[in-house]
Amino acid sequence: MSPNEPRQRVERVAGSRRAKLTPAPGAVPEVDVIEDPADDDDAASASSSGGGPNDERMWREVPPHY
């Protein structure tokens, strides 16, 4: 790698404990994922459906180290 080639850099982020890296040369830019609202409805209905037959027993059990 020659000194004239572009490189990835570290940037400080104000108010944050973590730094941010600039995109690497030749890298594909990040793609924002668009969530489908229909998927959210399916997940919400599955979690509120009352659960499975062993859910109540699972919540009552205490691990042996307690």
PDB file of C-alpha atoms in Angstrom:
ATOM      1  CA  MET A   1       0.000   0.000   0.000  1.00  0.00           C
ATOM      2  CA  SER A   2       1.540   3.276  -1.049  1.00  0.00           C
ATOM      3  CA  PRO A   3       1.208   6.417   1.099  1.00  0.00           C
ATOM      4  CA  ASN A   4      -0.864   8.167  -1.612  1.00  0.00           C
ATOM      5  CA  GLU A   5      -3.735   5.660  -1.586  1.00  0.00           C
ATOM      6  CA  PRO A   6      -6.928   6.672   0.268  1.00  0.00           C
ATOM      7  CA  ARG A   7      -7.359   5.003   3.653  1.00  0.00           C
ATOM      8  CA  GLN A   8     -10.077   4.490   6.178  1.00  0.00           C
ATOM      9  CA  ARG A   9      -9.905   7.068   8.991  1.00  0.00           C
ATOM     10  CA  VAL A  10     -11.094   7.221  12.587  1.00  0.00           C
ATOM     11  CA  GLU A  11     -13.373  10.161  13.426  1.00  0.00           C
ATOM     12  CA  ARG A  12     -14.239  11.322  16.912  1.00  0.00           C
ATOM     13  CA  VAL A  13     -17.935  11.639  17.713  1.00  0.00           C
ATOM     14  CA  ALA A  14     -18.806  14.486  20.076  1.00  0.00           C
ATOM     15  CA  GLY A  15     -20.600  13.300  23.203  1.00  0.00           C
ATOM     16  CA  SER A  16     -19.946   9.618  22.495  1.00  0.00           C
ATOM     17  CA  ARG A  17     -17.495   7.147  23.963  1.00  0.00           C
ATOM     18  CA  ARG A  18     -17.038   5.419  20.619  1.00  0.00           C
ATOM     19  CA  ALA A  19     -15.335   6.625  17.487  1.00  0.00           C
ATOM     20  CA  LYS A  20     -16.650   6.252  13.950  1.00  0.00           C
ATOM     21  CA  LEU A  21     -14.782   4.857  10.967  1.00  0.00           C
ATOM     22  CA  THR A  22     -15.030   6.497   7.569  1.00  0.00           C
ATOM     23  CA  PRO A  23     -16.084   4.175   4.742  1.00  0.00           C
ATOM     24  CA  ALA A  24     -13.243   2.061   3.394  1.00  0.00           C
ATOM     25  CA  PRO A  25     -12.149   2.867  -0.154  1.00  0.00           C
ATOM     26  CA  GLY A  26     -14.017   0.653  -2.601  1.00  0.00           C
ATOM     27  CA  ALA A  27     -16.566  -0.466  -0.003  1.00  0.00           C
ATOM     28  CA  VAL A  28     -20.262  -0.728  -0.801  1.00  0.00           C
ATOM     29  CA  PRO A  29     -22.254   1.939   1.090  1.00  0.00           C
ATOM     30  CA  GLU A  30     -24.614   0.758   3.812  1.00  0.00           C
ATOM     31  CA  VAL A  31     -28.209   0.163   2.775  1.00  0.00           C
ATOM     32  CA  ASP A  32     -31.008   1.259   5.093  1.00  0.00           C
ATOM     33  CA  VAL A  33     -33.428  -1.591   5.755  1.00  0.00           C
ATOM     34  CA  ILE A  34     -37.046  -0.643   5.241  1.00  0.00           C
ATOM     35  CA  GLU A  35     -39.274  -2.550   7.646  1.00  0.00           C
ATOM     36  CA  ASP A  36     -42.606  -3.852   6.451  1.00  0.00           C
ATOM     37  CA  PRO A  37     -45.426  -2.766   8.825  1.00  0.00           C
ATOM     38  CA  ALA A  38     -47.212  -6.073   8.115  1.00  0.00           C
ATOM     39  CA  ASP A  39     -44.308  -7.940   9.763  1.00  0.00           C
ATOM     40  CA  ASP A  40     -44.726  -5.874  12.944  1.00  0.00           C
ATOM     41  CA  ASP A  41     -48.413  -6.786  13.165  1.00  0.00           C
ATOM     42  CA  ASP A  42     -47.640 -10.507  12.833  1.00  0.00           C
ATOM     43  CA  ALA A  43     -44.978 -10.376  15.559  1.00  0.00           C
ATOM     44  CA  ALA A  44     -47.239  -8.448  17.924  1.00  0.00           C
ATOM     45  CA  SER A  45     -50.141 -10.851  17.457  1.00  0.00           C
ATOM     46  CA  ALA A  46     -47.886 -13.886  18.006  1.00  0.00           C
ATOM     47  CA  SER A  47     -46.503 -12.517  21.276  1.00  0.00           C
ATOM     48  CA  SER A  48     -49.940 -11.568  22.626  1.00  0.00           C
ATOM     49  CA  SER A  49     -51.610 -14.849  21.638  1.00  0.00           C
ATOM     50  CA  GLY A  50     -51.309 -16.277  25.149  1.00  0.00           C
ATOM     51  CA  GLY A  51     -48.125 -18.302  24.689  1.00  0.00           C
ATOM     52  CA  GLY A  52     -47.562 -22.008  24.749  1.00  0.00           C
ATOM     53  CA  PRO A  53     -48.754 -24.736  27.128  1.00  0.00           C
ATOM     54  CA  ASN A  54     -45.583 -24.639  29.286  1.00  0.00           C
ATOM     55  CA  ASP A  55     -45.172 -20.879  29.600  1.00  0.00           C
ATOM     56  CA  GLU A  56     -46.817 -20.608  33.021  1.00  0.00           C
ATOM     57  CA  ARG A  57     -44.606 -23.390  34.420  1.00  0.00           C
ATOM     58  CA  MET A  58     -41.501 -21.758  32.953  1.00  0.00           C
ATOM     59  CA  TRP A  59     -42.256 -18.443  34.701  1.00  0.00           C
ATOM     60  CA  ARG A  60     -42.778 -20.211  38.075  1.00  0.00           C
ATOM     61  CA  GLU A  61     -39.511 -22.198  37.954  1.00  0.00           C
ATOM     62  CA  VAL A  62     -36.442 -20.794  39.686  1.00  0.00           C
ATOM     63  CA  PRO A  63     -32.899 -21.738  38.628  1.00  0.00           C
ATOM     64  CA  PRO A  64     -30.973 -23.834  41.193  1.00  0.00           C
ATOM     65  CA  HIS A  65     -28.497 -21.055  42.015  1.00  0.00           C
ATOM     66  CA  TYR A  66     -31.215 -18.801  43.495  1.00  0.00           C
TER      67      TYR A  66
END
